[in-house]
Amino acid sequence: MSQSSEDSLDGRAETRPAASGGPFLQVRGLRVHFPTDDGVVKSVDDLSFSVERGKTLGIVGESGSGKSVTSLSIMGLHKPGTADITGEILLDGQNLVGMNREKVRLLRGKRMAMIFQDPLSAMHPFYTVGTQIIEAYRIHNKVTKAVARKHAIDLLDRVGIPSPKSRVDDYPHQFSGGMRQRAMIAMALSCDPELLIADEPTTALDVTVQAQILDLIRDLQQEFNSAVVIITHDLGVVAELADDIMVMYAGRAVEYSTAADIFNSPQHPYTWGLLGSMPRLDRERTERLQPIKGTPPSLINVPTGCPFNPRCAYAGLNSDLSFTVRPEFRDVGGGHHIACHLSAEERTRIWDTEIKPKL
Amino acid sequence: MSTQTENPTADRRLGEDLLVVEGLQKYFPIRKGLLQKTVANVQAVDGLTFTVKRGETLSLVGESGCGKTTTGRLLTRLVEPTDGTITLEGRDISHLSNSAMRPLRRDIQMIFQDPYGSLNPRHTVGTIVGAPFRLQKVKTPNGIKKEVQDLLELVGLNPEHYNRYPHEFSGGQRQRIGIARTLALKPKLIVADEPVSALDVSIQAQVVNLLEDLQSEFDLTYVMIAHDLSVVRHVSDRVAVMYLGKIMEIADRTSLYERPMHPYTVALLSAVPIPDTNRRENRERIRLQGDVPSPINPPKGCRFHTRCWKAQDVCKTTEPPLAQLAPGHAVACHFPENKDSLTIDPTGAAV
Ligand SMILES: Nc1ncnc2c1ncn2[C@@H]1O[C@H](COP(=O)(O)OP(=O)(O)O)[C@@H](O)[C@H]1O
Ligand SMILES: Nc1ncnc2c1ncn2[C@@H]1O[C@H](COP(=O)(O)OP(=O)(O)O)[C@@H](O)[C@H]1O
Ligand code: SF4
Ligand code: SF4
Ligand SMILES: [Mg+2]
Ligand SMILES: [Mg+2]
């Protein structure tokens, strides 16, 4: 799906990314709302996507766009009673929404695992790194402590912890930030999860450590053929890893396609804005960045019509549609999905004449 | 900013040295026992020499723990150097007392990474941005409030939000508040420590543009501390690459990015993720292993030798001096990269 063809007439027919061959993870019409004193926070609002085994989906978007809420919903990690979750989250065909919490807990580790931005949120300060990996492993594998310990040391070695035989008995605070991140990755990978969700796994790290961690995720995926979801606000990171990319804004998907399409022929004004905001090492230095004006909306009072309309330079091009009607997330050719009222001609003209030349 | 009240450009001599730093050093002692004897030192900054010209942007880059923030705090004299000199406009400020520094605080200002932590949550924006006027007892012909509102407008905030508190603003807006406060006294030098690192990419671009606009409008001089090498290339005139308290390479932007000579610089650049799916397969990658060693006991010889793929025996024993290998391009390495491209390159492979 490299060429962007005409808007499909039956845009309504297929509203979600292609799902051939039974994707391992399928999210359909997911809504996650938090009732609060100030009103209902619509953190995720009708989100659909899927990931096959062996594939990597990149989810990008600014902070507050609902990326972490989505991943915590999949993992069943929202505090009981805080979130209203509707829609479907199918893990290998099994719906996790509404599933008994204990049953979901048993899926974590082996069938799905998560890498967090902050390793301390996933690691217990009072137990050694080794103990935590061993415990995680023994939930799903009936092995002796000694075997599990050997496995933990192997894993720490894999993720690049120096002298793993002695460091396995260290506590998390004895590790540097980069090492803690790697130890947490070792923990997440201890049972060869079939689905790995990495939520901003490298955001707080130096580029050198980031590169090591991305290599690691790439290698392990190839080895175990896992489905991987990598969540980040760094377009460079998804370009390195992802097969497909979903761009989120205000709790919704605004664009979805192959990684190559998103970078070579993006079609949504928000994606254009993200690309224009980024200084790039691989291009001639531009005199000036092209930021998106304003800030993301409150998810309690999401603008009517298209939620991006207060920041969009093209909102005026559709008579009143951008301000009154929520644009449907639809296939505009070859599986490339966007949620925008602009016509195909307008999008092509704007991209070719206004956006691309300035990137 | 009320530049109307005086003519700031009259004595600005763009391009001459505003700041001269020589052999700058900061050791943090580690004390132990009842007598608090110094048992070791964190050699956070260990002999920096560089100059910053009026009106330019010099960036400091390097992995965390390399001493960038400590350097910023030395330049703004928030900490006192262990050794070396800092000269601002010809005046040695390295060891000035607090009271002697006070009038100079107007000239050197710092912007911090964390817009949340650096603004007092109990003060209104008006109080925060107006504080420098009160502290420095600056005359404001139209009143402090008017000055503050002008500043808010200048940095792209609504002047009517004078009475709001920091928590009512987004991260990007809070960084603008920090910038407004910094600009209040028309500083000569602004040290910005990771000013956009905590911001989302679209907001980061807004703040980068704002900093550039303010620089050209007021001939500001920036020392920018950052770890995002793409942002650094965009904003800098010159770049210094630091490792374990020392400068490994310093050059103008174009030379550094097109002909990096220090292996550490080459490794940093090759680790930057490139937002281009076509380049995924055929990029040459150099992967540094492990973390930066401890600055309490840094490696002998070249400090980078424990992670350098080019290291030879001499690197372990003899520290390479920071030597000028091309005009305006100094490198501390026994076996620099891209050296051939400076003369004639028979293979034609170099840039
Ligand atoms: N437990 C909660 N209660 C209320 N609001 C929440 C809760 N968790 C997240 N949110 C809100 O949901 C929105 C999306 O958050 P998040 O998914 O963390 O964003 P992202 O990961 O994209 O930065 C934010 O506005 C956030 O404040
Ligand atoms: N006040 C201090 N006391 C002791 N050590 C310090 C102090 N401030 C910084 N350091 C140490 O100095 C080194 C350099 O730190 P810093 O200047 O913050 O580096 P960077 O900003 O490049 O990450 C680090 O090892 C840090 O732990
Ligand atoms: S629907 Fe309208 S406001 Fe939304 S992105 Fe498209 S043009 Fe912009
Ligand atoms: S001096 Fe030696 S160890 Fe240091 S950077 Fe150069 S080649 Fe590497
Ligand atoms: Mg998040
Ligand atoms: Mg720092």
XYZ file of N, CA and C and ligand atoms in Angstrom, chain B residues 28 42 44 63-70 295, ligand 2:
63
model
N 33.444 17.796 43.158
C 32.590 17.726 44.343
C 33.228 16.737 45.307
N 34.156 13.800 43.033
C 33.432 13.622 41.784
C 34.003 14.662 40.826
N 33.392 16.302 38.212
C 32.262 16.574 37.329
C 32.674 17.374 36.098
N 26.371 12.449 26.838
C 25.449 11.624 27.619
C 25.260 12.188 29.019
N 24.221 11.706 29.727
C 24.002 12.247 31.062
C 25.167 11.860 31.965
N 25.478 12.761 32.856
C 26.601 12.546 33.759
C 27.915 13.093 33.232
N 27.890 13.727 32.051
C 29.130 14.232 31.468
C 29.548 15.591 32.005
N 28.696 16.204 32.815
C 29.073 17.475 33.422
C 28.475 18.700 32.751
N 27.446 18.516 31.934
C 26.855 19.646 31.218
C 26.157 20.611 32.183
N 25.313 20.053 33.051
C 24.589 20.915 33.981
C 25.550 21.619 34.933
N 26.549 20.886 35.404
C 27.525 21.510 36.300
C 28.218 22.670 35.583
N 32.629 9.328 37.288
C 33.550 10.465 37.296
C 34.351 10.546 38.595
N 26.266 18.724 43.910
C 26.866 17.602 43.510
N 27.525 16.808 44.378
C 28.137 15.685 43.958
N 28.153 15.254 42.684
C 27.507 15.991 41.775
C 26.833 17.204 42.123
N 26.263 17.715 40.997
C 26.576 16.871 39.999
N 27.321 15.838 40.459
C 27.878 14.733 39.667
O 28.661 15.291 38.641
C 28.545 14.541 37.448
C 28.108 15.449 36.322
O 26.752 15.799 36.555
P 25.948 16.828 35.640
O 26.724 18.078 35.509
O 24.583 16.931 36.187
O 25.940 16.066 34.244
P 24.951 16.209 33.009
O 24.174 17.486 33.129
O 25.843 16.164 31.816
O 24.052 15.011 33.057
C 27.577 13.422 37.749
O 28.305 12.269 38.066
C 26.813 13.929 38.938
O 26.362 12.863 39.727
